[in-house]
Tab-separated table of C-alpha atoms in Angstrom:
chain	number	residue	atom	x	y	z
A	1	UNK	CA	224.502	247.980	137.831
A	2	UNK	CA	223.206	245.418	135.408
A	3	UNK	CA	221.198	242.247	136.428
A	4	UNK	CA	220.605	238.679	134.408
A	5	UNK	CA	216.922	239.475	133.142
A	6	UNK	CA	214.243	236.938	133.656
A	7	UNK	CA	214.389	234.218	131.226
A	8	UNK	CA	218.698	234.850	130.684
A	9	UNK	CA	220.377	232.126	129.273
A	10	UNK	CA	222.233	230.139	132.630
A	11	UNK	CA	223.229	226.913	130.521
A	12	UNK	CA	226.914	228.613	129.901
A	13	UNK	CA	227.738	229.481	133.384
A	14	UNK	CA	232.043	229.101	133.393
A	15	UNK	CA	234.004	226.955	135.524
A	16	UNK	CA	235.033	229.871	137.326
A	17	UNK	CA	231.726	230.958	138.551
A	18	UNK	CA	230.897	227.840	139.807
A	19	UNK	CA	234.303	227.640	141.630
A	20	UNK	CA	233.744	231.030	143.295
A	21	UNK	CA	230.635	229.871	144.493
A	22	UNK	CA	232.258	226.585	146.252
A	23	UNK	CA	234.637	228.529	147.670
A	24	UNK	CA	232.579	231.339	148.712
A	25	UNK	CA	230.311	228.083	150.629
A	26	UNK	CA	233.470	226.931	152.133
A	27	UNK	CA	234.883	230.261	153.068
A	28	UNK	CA	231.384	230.639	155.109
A	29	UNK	CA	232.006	227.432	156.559
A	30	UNK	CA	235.347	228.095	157.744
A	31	UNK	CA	234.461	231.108	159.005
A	32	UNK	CA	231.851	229.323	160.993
A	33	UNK	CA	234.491	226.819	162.575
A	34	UNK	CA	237.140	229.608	163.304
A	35	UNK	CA	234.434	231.323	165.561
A	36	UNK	CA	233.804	228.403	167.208
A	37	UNK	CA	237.072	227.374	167.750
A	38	UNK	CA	238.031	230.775	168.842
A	39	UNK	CA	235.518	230.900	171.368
A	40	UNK	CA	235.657	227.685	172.919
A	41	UNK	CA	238.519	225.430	171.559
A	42	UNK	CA	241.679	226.980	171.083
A	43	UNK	CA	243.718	228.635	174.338
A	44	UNK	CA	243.372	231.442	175.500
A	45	UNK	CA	239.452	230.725	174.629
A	46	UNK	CA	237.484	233.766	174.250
A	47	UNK	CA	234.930	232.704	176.409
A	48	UNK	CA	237.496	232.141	178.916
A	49	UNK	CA	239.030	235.593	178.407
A	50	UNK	CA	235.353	237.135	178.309
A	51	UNK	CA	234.639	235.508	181.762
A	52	UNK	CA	237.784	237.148	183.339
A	53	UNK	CA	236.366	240.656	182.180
A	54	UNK	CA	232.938	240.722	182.413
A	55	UNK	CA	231.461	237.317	184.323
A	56	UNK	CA	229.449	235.012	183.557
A	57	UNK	CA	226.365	235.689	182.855
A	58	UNK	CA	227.827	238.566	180.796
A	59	UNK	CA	230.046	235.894	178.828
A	60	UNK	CA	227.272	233.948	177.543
A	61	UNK	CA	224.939	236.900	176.478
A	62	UNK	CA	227.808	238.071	174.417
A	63	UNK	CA	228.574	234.904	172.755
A	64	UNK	CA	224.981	234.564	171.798
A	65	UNK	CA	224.794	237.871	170.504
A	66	UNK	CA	228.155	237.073	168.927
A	67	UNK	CA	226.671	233.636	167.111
A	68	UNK	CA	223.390	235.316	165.961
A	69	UNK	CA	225.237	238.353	164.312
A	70	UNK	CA	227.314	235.688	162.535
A	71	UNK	CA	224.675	233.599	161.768
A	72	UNK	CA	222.758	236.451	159.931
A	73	UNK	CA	226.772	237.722	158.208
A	74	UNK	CA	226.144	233.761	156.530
A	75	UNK	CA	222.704	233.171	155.774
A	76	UNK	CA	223.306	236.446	153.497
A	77	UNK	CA	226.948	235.858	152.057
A	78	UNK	CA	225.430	232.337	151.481
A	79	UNK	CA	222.023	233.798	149.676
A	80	UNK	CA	224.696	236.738	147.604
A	81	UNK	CA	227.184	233.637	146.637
A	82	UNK	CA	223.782	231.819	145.027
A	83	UNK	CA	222.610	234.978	142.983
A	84	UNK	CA	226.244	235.348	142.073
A	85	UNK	CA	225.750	231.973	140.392
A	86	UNK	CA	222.639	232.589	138.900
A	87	UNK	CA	224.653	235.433	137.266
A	88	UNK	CA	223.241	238.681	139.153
A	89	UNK	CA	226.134	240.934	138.573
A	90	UNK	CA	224.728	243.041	141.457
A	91	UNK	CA	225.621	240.224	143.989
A	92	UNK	CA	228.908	240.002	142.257
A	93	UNK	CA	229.303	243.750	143.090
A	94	UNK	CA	228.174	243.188	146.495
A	95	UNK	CA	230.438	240.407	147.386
A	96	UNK	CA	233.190	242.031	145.775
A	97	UNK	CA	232.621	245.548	147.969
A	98	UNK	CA	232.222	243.250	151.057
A	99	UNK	CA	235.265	241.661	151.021
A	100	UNK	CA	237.562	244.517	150.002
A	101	UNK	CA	236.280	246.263	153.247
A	102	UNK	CA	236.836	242.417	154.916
A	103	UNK	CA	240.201	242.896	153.879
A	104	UNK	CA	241.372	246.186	155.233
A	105	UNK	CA	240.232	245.037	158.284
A	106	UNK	CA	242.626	242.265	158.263
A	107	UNK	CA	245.124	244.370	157.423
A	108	UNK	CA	244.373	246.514	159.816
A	109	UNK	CA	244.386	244.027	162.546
A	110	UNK	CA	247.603	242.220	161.156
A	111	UNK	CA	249.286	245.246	161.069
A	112	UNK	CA	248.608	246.031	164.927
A	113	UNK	CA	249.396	242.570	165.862
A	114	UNK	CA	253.119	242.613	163.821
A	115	UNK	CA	251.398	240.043	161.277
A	116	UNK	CA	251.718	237.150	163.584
A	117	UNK	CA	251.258	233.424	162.291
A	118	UNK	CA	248.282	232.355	164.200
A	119	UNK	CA	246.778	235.419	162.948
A	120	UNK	CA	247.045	234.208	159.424
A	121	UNK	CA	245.582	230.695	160.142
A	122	UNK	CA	242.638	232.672	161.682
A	123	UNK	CA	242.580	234.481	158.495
A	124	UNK	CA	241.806	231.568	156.520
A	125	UNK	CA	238.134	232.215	155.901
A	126	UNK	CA	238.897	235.304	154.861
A	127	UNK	CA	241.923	234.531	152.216
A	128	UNK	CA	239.345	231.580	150.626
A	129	UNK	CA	236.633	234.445	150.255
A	130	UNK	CA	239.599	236.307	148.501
A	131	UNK	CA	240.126	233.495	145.641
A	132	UNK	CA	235.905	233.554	145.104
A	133	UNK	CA	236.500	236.910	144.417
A	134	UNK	CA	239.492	236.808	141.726
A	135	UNK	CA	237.524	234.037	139.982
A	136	UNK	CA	234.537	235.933	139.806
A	137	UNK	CA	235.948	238.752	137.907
A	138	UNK	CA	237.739	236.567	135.557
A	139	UNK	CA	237.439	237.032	131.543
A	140	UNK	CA	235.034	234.125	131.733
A	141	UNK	CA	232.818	235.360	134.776
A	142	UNK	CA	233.029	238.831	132.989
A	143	UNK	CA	231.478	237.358	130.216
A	144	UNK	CA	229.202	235.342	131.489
A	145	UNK	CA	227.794	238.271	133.780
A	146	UNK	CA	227.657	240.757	130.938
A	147	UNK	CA	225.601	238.462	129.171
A	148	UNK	CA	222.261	239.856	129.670
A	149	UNK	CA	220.749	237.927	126.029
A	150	UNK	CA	217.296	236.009	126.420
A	151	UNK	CA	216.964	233.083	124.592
A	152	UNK	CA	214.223	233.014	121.774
């Protein structure tokens, strides 16, 4: 794995780099609503289903857990998508190997639901962090994160 050395030239960074990086910003932020709105908004809530299974106090100690676990998943997608745009291939890498496993597990879990649509919508996050991904390994990104030249 290659990395942008210190002093690289980040003056040429393409279109499509910084476009991977908005939507790898929004796909955290959806990602950030849909667990919200799965847990409390949209019926059958989780929180509501949690409470029928395991009570209360057990429903909010898992939804805690829940929100910190996702809160760390962000705060690092978010700190790989800004090294992506400083041109560290390595984040590219990572991102990239991340997402591929995101996506069998959406496949997975369509495929046991019989791909329903509500499933999809729910899937949103993930299909924007798809499109960060194709844009990142675009001629253009390729370029740019092959280019490992210092400046004079």
């Amino acid at each position: 794995m290659t990395s942008r050395s210190p002093g690289a030239r980040h003056d040429e960074r393409p279109q499509q780099v910084e476009t991977a990086y908005i939507l790898s910003l929004t796909a955290i932020a959806l990602q950030l609503v849909s667990w919200v709105m799965g847990s409390f908004v949209i019926e059958p809530t989780g929180y509501d289903e949690m409470r029928q299974e395991v009570g209360q106090d057990q429903v909010v100690q898992q939804l805690a857990l829940s929100a910190v676990a996702l809160c760390v998943i962000c705060v690092l997608w978010a700190l790989l998508a800004v090294k992506m745009r400083e041109g560290q291939n390595w984040a590219r890498l990572v991102l990239a190997a991340a997402t591929a496993l995101s996506a069998l597990f959406l496949v997975n879990s369509l495929s046991m639901s019989g791909y329903p649509w509500d499933e999809l919508v729910g899937a949103a996050p993930d299909l924007v962090a798809y499109g960060a991904i194709a844009m990142m390994f675009l001629p253009s990104s390729n370029a740019y994160f092959a280019d490992d030249t210092v400046e004079p």
